[in-house]
Short mmCIF file of C-alpha atoms in Angstrom, two decimals:
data_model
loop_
_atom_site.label_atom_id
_atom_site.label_comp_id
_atom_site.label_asym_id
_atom_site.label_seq_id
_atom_site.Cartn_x
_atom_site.Cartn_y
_atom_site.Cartn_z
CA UNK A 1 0.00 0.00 0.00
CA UNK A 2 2.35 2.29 0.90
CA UNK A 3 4.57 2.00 -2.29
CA UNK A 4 1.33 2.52 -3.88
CA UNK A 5 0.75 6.19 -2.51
CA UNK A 6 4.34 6.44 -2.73
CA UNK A 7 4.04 6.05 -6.94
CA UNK A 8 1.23 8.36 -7.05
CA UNK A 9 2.42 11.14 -5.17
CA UNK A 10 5.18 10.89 -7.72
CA UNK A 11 3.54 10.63 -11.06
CA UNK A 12 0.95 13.79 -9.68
CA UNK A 13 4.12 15.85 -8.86
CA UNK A 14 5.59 14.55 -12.58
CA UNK A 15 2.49 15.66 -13.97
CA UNK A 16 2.29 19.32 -12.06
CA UNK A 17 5.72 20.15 -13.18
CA UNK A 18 5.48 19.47 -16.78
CA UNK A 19 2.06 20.74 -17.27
CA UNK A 20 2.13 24.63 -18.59
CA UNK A 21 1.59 27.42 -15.95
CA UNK A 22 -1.44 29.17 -15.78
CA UNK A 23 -1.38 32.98 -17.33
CA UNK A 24 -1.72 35.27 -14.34
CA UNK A 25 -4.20 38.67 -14.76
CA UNK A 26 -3.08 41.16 -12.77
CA UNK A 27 -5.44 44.49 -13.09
CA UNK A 28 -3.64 47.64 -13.26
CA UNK A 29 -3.78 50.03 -10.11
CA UNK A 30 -7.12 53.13 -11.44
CA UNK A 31 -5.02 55.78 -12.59
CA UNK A 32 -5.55 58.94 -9.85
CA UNK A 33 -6.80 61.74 -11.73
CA UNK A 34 -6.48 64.31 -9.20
CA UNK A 35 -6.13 67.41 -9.93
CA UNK A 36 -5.13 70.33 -7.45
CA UNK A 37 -5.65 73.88 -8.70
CA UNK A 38 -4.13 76.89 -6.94
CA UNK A 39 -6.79 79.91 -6.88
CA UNK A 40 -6.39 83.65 -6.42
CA UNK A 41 -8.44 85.99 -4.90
CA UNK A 42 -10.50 88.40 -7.50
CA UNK A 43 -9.05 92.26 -7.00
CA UNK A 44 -9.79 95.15 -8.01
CA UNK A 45 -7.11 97.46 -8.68
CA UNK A 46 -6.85 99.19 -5.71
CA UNK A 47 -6.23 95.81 -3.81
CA UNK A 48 -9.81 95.39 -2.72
CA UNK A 49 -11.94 91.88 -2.95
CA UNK A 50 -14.96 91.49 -5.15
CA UNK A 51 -18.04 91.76 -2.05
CA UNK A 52 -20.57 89.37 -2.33
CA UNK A 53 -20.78 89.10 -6.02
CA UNK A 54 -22.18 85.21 -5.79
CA UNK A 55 -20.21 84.89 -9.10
CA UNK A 56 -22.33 82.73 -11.49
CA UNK A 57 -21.25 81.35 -14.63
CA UNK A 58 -17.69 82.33 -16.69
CA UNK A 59 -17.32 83.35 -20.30
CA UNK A 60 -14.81 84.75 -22.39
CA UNK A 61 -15.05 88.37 -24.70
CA UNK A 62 -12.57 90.20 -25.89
CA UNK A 63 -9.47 88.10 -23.71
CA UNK A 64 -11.36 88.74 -20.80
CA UNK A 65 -13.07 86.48 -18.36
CA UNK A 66 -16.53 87.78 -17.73
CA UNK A 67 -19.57 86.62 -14.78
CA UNK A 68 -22.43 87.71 -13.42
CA UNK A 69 -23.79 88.08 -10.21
CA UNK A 70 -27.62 86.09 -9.26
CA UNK A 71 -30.21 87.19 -6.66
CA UNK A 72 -28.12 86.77 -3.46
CA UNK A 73 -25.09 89.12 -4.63
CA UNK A 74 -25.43 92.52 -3.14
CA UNK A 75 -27.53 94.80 -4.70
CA UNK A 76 -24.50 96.57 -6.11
CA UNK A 77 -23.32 94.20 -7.79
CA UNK A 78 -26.13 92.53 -9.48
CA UNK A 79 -27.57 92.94 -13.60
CA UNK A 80 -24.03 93.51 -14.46
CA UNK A 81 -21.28 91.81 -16.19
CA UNK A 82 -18.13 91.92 -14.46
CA UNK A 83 -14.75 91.25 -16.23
CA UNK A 84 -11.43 90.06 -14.64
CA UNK A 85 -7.89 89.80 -16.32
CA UNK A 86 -6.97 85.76 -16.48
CA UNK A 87 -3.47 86.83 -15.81
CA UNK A 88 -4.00 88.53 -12.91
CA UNK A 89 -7.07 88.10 -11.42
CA UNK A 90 -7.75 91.75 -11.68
CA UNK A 91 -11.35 92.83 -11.70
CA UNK A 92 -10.49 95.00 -14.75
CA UNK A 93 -14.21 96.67 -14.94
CA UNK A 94 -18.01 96.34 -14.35
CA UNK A 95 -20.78 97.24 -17.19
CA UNK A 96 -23.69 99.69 -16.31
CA UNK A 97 -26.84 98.25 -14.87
CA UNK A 98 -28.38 96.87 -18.00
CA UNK A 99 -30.80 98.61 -19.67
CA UNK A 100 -33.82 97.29 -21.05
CA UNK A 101 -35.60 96.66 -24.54
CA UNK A 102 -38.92 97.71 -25.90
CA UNK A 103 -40.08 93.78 -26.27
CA UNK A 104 -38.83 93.17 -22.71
CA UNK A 105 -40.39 96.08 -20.78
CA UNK A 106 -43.69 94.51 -22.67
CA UNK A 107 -43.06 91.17 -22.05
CA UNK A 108 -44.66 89.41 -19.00
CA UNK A 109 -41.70 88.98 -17.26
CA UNK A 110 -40.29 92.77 -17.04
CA UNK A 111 -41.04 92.98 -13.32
CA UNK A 112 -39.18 90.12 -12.28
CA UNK A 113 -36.05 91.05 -14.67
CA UNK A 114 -35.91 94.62 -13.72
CA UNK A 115 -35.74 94.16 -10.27
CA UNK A 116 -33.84 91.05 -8.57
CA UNK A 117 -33.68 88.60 -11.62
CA UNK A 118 -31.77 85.34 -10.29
CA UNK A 119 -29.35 85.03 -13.16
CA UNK A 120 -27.42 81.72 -12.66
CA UNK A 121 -25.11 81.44 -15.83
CA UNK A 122 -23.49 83.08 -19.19
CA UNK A 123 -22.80 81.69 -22.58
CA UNK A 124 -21.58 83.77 -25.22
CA UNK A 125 -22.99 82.98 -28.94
CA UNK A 126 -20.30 81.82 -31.31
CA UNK A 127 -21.89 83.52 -33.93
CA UNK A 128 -22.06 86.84 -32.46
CA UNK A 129 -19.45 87.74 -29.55
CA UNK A 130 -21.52 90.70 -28.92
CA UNK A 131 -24.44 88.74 -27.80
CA UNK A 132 -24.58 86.61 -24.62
CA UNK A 133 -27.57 84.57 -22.86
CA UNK A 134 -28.25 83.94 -19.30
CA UNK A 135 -30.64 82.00 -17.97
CA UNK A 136 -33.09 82.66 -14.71
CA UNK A 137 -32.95 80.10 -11.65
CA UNK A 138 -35.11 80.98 -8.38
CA UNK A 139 -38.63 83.45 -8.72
CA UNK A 140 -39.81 82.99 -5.57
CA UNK A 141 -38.85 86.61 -4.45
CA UNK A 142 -40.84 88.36 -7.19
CA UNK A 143 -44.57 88.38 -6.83
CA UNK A 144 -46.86 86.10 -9.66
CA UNK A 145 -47.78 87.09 -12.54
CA UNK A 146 -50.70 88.34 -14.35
CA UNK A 147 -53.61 86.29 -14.40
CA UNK A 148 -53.76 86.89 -18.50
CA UNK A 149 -49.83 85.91 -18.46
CA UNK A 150 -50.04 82.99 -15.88
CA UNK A 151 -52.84 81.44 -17.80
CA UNK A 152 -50.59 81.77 -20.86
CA UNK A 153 -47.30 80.37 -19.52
CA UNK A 154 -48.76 78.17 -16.47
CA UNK A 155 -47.90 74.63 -18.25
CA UNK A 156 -43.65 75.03 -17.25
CA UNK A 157 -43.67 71.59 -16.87
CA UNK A 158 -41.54 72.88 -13.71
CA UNK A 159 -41.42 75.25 -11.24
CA UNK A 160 -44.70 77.48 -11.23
CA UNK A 161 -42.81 80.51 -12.45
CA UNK A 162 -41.13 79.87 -15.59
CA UNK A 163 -37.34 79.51 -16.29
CA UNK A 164 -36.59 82.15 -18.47
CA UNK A 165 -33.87 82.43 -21.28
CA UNK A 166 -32.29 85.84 -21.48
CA UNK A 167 -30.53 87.56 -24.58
CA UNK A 168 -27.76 90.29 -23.52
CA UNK A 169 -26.31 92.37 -26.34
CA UNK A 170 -23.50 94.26 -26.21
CA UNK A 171 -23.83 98.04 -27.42
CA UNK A 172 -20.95 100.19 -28.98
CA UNK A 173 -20.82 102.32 -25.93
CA UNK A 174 -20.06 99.18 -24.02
CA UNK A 175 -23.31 99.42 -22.25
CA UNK A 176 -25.44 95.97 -21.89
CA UNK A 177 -28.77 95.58 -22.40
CA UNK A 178 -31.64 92.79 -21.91
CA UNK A 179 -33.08 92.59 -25.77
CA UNK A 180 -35.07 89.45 -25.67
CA UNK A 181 -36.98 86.98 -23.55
CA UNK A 182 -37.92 83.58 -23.70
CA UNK A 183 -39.62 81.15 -21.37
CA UNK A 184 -38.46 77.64 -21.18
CA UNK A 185 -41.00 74.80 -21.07
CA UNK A 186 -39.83 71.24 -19.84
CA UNK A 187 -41.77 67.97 -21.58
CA UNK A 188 -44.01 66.64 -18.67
CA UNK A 189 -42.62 62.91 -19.58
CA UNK A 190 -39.02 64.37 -18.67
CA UNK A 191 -40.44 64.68 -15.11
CA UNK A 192 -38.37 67.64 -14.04
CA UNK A 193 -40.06 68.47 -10.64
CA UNK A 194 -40.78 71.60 -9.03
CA UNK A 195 -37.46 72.81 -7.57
CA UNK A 196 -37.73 76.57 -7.63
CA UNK A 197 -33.60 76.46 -6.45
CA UNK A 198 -32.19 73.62 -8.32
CA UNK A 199 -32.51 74.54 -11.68
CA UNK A 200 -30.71 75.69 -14.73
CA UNK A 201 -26.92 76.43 -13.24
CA UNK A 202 -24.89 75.79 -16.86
CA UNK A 203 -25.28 77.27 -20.07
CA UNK A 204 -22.85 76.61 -23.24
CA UNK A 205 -23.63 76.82 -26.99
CA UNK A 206 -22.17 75.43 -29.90
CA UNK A 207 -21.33 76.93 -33.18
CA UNK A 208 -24.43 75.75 -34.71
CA UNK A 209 -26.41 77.53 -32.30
CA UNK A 210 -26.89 74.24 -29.98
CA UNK A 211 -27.68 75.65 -26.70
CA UNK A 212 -26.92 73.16 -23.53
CA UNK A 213 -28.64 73.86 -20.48
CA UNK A 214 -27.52 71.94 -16.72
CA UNK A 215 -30.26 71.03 -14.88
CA UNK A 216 -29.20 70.67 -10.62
CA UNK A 217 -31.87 67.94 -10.08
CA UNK A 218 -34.90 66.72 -11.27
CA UNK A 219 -37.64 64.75 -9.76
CA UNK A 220 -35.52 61.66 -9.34
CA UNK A 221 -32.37 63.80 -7.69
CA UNK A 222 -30.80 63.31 -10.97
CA UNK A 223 -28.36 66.12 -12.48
CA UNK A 224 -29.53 66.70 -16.62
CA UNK A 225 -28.53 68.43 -19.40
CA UNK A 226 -30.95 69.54 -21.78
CA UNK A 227 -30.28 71.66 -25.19
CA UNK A 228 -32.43 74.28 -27.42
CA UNK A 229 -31.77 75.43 -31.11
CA UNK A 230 -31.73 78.83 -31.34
CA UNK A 231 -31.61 79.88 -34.48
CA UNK A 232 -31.91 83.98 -35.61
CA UNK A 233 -35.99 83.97 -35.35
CA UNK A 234 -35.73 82.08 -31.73
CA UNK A 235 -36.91 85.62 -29.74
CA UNK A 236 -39.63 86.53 -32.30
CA UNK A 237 -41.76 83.99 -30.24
CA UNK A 238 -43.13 84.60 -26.53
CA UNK A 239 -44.47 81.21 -26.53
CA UNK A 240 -42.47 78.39 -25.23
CA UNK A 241 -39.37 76.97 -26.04
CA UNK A 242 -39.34 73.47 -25.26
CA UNK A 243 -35.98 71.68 -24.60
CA UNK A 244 -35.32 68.24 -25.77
CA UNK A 245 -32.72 65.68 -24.33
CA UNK A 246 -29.56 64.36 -26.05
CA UNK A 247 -28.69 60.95 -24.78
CA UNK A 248 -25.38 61.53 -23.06
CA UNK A 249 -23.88 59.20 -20.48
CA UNK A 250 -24.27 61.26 -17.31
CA UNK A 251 -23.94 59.67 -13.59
CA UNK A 252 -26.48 58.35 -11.77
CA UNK A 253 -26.90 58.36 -7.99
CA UNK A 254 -28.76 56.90 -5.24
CA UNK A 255 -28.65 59.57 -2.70
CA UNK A 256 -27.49 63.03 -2.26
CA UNK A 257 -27.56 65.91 -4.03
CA UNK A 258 -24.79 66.11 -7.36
CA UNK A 259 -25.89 68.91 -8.93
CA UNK A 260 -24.11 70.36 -12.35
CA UNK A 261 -23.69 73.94 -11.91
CA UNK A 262 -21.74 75.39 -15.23
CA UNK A 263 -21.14 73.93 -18.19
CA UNK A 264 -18.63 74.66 -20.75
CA UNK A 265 -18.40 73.30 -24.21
CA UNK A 266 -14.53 72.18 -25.58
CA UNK A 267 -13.00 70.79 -28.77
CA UNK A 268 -10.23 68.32 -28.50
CA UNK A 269 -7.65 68.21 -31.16
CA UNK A 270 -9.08 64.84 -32.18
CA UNK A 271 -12.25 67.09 -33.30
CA UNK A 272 -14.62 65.34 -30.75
CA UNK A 273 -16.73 67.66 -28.91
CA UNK A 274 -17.02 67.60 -24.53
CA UNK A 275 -18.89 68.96 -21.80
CA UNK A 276 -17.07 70.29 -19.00
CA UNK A 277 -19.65 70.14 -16.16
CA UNK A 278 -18.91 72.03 -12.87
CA UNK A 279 -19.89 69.60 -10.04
CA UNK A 280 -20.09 71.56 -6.76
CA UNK A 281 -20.77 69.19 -4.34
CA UNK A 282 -18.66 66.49 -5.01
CA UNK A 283 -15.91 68.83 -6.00
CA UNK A 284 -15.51 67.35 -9.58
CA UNK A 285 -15.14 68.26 -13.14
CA UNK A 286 -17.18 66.11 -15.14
CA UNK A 287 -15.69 65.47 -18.78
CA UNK A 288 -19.14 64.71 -20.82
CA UNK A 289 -19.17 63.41 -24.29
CA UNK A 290 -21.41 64.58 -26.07
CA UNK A 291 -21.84 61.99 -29.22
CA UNK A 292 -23.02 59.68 -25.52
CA UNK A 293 -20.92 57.31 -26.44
CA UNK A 294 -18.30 57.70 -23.97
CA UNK A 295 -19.33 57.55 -19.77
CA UNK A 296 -18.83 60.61 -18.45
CA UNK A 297 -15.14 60.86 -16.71
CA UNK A 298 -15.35 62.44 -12.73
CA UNK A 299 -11.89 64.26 -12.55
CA UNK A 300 -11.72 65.12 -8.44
CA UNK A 301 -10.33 68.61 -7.82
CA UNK A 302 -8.47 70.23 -5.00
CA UNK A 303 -8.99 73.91 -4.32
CA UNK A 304 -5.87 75.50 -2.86
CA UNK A 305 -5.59 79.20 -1.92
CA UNK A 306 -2.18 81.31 -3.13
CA UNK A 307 -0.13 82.14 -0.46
CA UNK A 308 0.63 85.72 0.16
CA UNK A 309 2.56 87.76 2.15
CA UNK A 310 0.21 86.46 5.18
CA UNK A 311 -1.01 82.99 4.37
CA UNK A 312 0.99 80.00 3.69
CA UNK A 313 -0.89 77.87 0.70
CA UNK A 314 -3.61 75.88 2.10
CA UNK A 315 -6.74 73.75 0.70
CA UNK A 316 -10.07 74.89 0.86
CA UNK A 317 -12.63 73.20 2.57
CA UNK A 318 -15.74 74.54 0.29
CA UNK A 319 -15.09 76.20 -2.74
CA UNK A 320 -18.42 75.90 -3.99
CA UNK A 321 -17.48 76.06 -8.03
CA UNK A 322 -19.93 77.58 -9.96
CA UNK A 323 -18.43 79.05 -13.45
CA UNK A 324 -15.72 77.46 -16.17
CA UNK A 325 -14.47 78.49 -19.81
CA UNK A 326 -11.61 77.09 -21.51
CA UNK A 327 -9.09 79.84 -23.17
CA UNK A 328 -6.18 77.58 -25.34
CA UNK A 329 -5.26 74.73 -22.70
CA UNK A 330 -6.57 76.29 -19.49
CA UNK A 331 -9.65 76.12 -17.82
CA UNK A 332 -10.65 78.47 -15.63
CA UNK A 333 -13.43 78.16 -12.33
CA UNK A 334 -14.88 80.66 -10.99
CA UNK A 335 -16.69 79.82 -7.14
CA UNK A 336 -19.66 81.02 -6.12
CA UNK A 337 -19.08 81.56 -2.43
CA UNK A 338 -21.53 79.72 -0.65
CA UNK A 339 -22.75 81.90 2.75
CA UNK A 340 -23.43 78.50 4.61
CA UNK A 341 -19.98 76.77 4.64
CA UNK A 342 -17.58 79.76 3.38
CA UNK A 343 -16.61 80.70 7.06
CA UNK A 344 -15.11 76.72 7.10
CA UNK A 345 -12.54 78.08 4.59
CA UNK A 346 -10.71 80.73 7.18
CA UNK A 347 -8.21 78.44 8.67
CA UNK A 348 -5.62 81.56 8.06
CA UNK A 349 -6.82 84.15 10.08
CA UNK A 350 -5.84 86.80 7.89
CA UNK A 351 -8.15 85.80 5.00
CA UNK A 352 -10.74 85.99 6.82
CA UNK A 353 -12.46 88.86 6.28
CA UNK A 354 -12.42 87.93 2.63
CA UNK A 355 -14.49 84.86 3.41
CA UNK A 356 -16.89 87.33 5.70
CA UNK A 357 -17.24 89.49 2.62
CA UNK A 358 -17.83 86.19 0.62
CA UNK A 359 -15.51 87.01 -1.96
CA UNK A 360 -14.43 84.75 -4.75
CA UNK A 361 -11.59 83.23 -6.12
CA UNK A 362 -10.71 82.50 -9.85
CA UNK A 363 -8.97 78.70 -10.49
CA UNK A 364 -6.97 77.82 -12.86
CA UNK A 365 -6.47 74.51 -14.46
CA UNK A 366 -4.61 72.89 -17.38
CA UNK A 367 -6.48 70.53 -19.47
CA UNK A 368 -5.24 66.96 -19.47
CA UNK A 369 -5.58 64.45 -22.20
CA UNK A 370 -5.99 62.24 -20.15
CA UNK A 371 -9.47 63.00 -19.32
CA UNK A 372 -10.55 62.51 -22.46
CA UNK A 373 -9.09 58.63 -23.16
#
């Protein structure tokens, strides 16, 4: 017996060593795509913060950045654009008050737009640099409207005020006014929900007059991106302008809220058009194809401050990123400071009166290749 088990241990360790070893898969390490961006404080030229601006949405005119302030900004800075040298961070100027069309002071909507409109993002027409749409978020501070012009725009298939799209032009004198109006209207089936404060944060447009609009949530807690054509007769409506819904590969989440708030269109060398989607809350840049065929790539920033002459560099706990726009290989973020958590950021005691005056910062960022494999 025992030479038998003897002979058969054998012949099984025979057989192990001549058979072929089996191939091995070992999965790569997830590359870290990380990237920290080092921000400066907005100045004017006298040295002096930006106060309260609640900085929404980022364009480029003429080499300069340029934002705009929404309801919660102080009144002094609000229906204005403000411009700030990339270079320098300079608040370089700030338009007049707008001024205000024939069609809009007759539109339904003048009262609200003259008075403490909640603009909540810029995108500057490819077509026309001198013209510029913005887009309105929260009503609830104006009063309702007409019975004749509630009846007529009461089917938003959103909030009970409607969104409304707004067309700045740009005069010769360099003043700014509010030339057309447009309410948006949301398909019932897209089930958009009544969220008077999580609405429409990002606007971009393409150069065939493809307008892309961010939704914060919708009924499901779900971030969206809708777009609207507007072609050169667009504003000779009042009616509606529906959206529809391309069918891009967005994230999906079970809980929380992941809301997009600015979007920014860019073209790789490769010719393929992307999103770049400003995720405040989870402190991400979403990279968003937008043939769909690609999943939309989460790119975690850091926010660092500059030092200065009396901080050391040091990471923000909430920047609260609300604006982007791409100039060459950069892309720059604007932050809307947000009143709730901006205090969290003054670990440097002598920045912080600059988070008491909720000023803002301006981020920049070079664009990886990476992002887009």
């Amino acid at each position: 017996m025992l030479k038998y088990l003897t002979a058969t241990v054998l012949t099984a360790m025979l057989v192990t060593a001549c058979s072929e070893p089996k191939d091995v898969i070992i999965s790569p390490e997830p590359t870290d795509l990380t990237e920290t961006t080092v921000g400066k404080w907005i100045l004017d030229e006298s040295g002096k913060v930006m106060f309260d601006p609640q900085t929404s949405g980022l364009v480029v005119l003429d080499g300069q950045l340029v934002t705009i302030a929404d309801a919660s900004a102080d009144a002094t800075q609000q229906l204005k654009l403000h411009s700030i040298s990339p270079d320098t961070a300079t608040l370089s100027a700030s338009s007049m008050r707008f001024s205000f069309s024939r069609s809009v002071r007759r539109s339904c909507f003048y009262g609200y737009l003259s008075e403490q409109p909640d603009l909540e993002a810029l995108a500057v027409d490819p077509r026309d640099a001198n013209v510029i749409y913005t887009v309105t978020e929260d009503a609830t501070r104006t009063g309702a409207l007409s019975p004749r012009c509630e009846t007529k725009y009461e089917d938003t298939g959103s909030t009970d005020y409607p969104t409304l799209l707004v067309k700045l032009t740009r005069k010769d004198n360099g003043d700014v006014e509010m030339s057309d109006v447009r309410p948006i209207q949301f398909p019932k089936e897209f089930e958009v929900g009544n969220f008077p404060n999580d609405g429409i944060e990002g606007l971009t447009m393409a150069e065939d007059g493809t307008l892309y609009l961010a939704l914060e949530k919708d009924k499901a807690g779900q971030p969206r991106v809708f777009t609207l054509s507007v072609d050169k007769d667009f504003f000779s409506s009042s009616d509606f302008a529906t959206v529809s819904e391309p069918d891009l590969q967005l994230p999906s989440f079970t809980s929380g809220n992941h809301p997009i708030n600015g979007l920014a269109l860019y073209t790789h060398s490769t010719g393929a058009s992307y999103l770049f989607g400003a995720a405040r809350n989870d402190n991400e840049l979403w990279v968003i194809d937008t043939t769909g065929n690609k999943p939309t790539k989460r790119i975690p920033i850091i926010f660092d401050v500059a030092s200065d002459q009396s901080c050391e560099q040091y990471t923000m706990d909430n920047s609260s990123m609300e604006g982007l726009v791409t100039i060459d290989s950069t892309l720059w973020i604007i932050n809307d400071p947000w009143e709730k958590n901006y205090m969290k950021n003054a670990t440097c005691e002598a920045h912080k009166t600059r988070y008491e005056d909720l000023a803002p910062l301006l981020f920049p960022i070079e664009i990886n290749d990476v992002w887009f494999d």
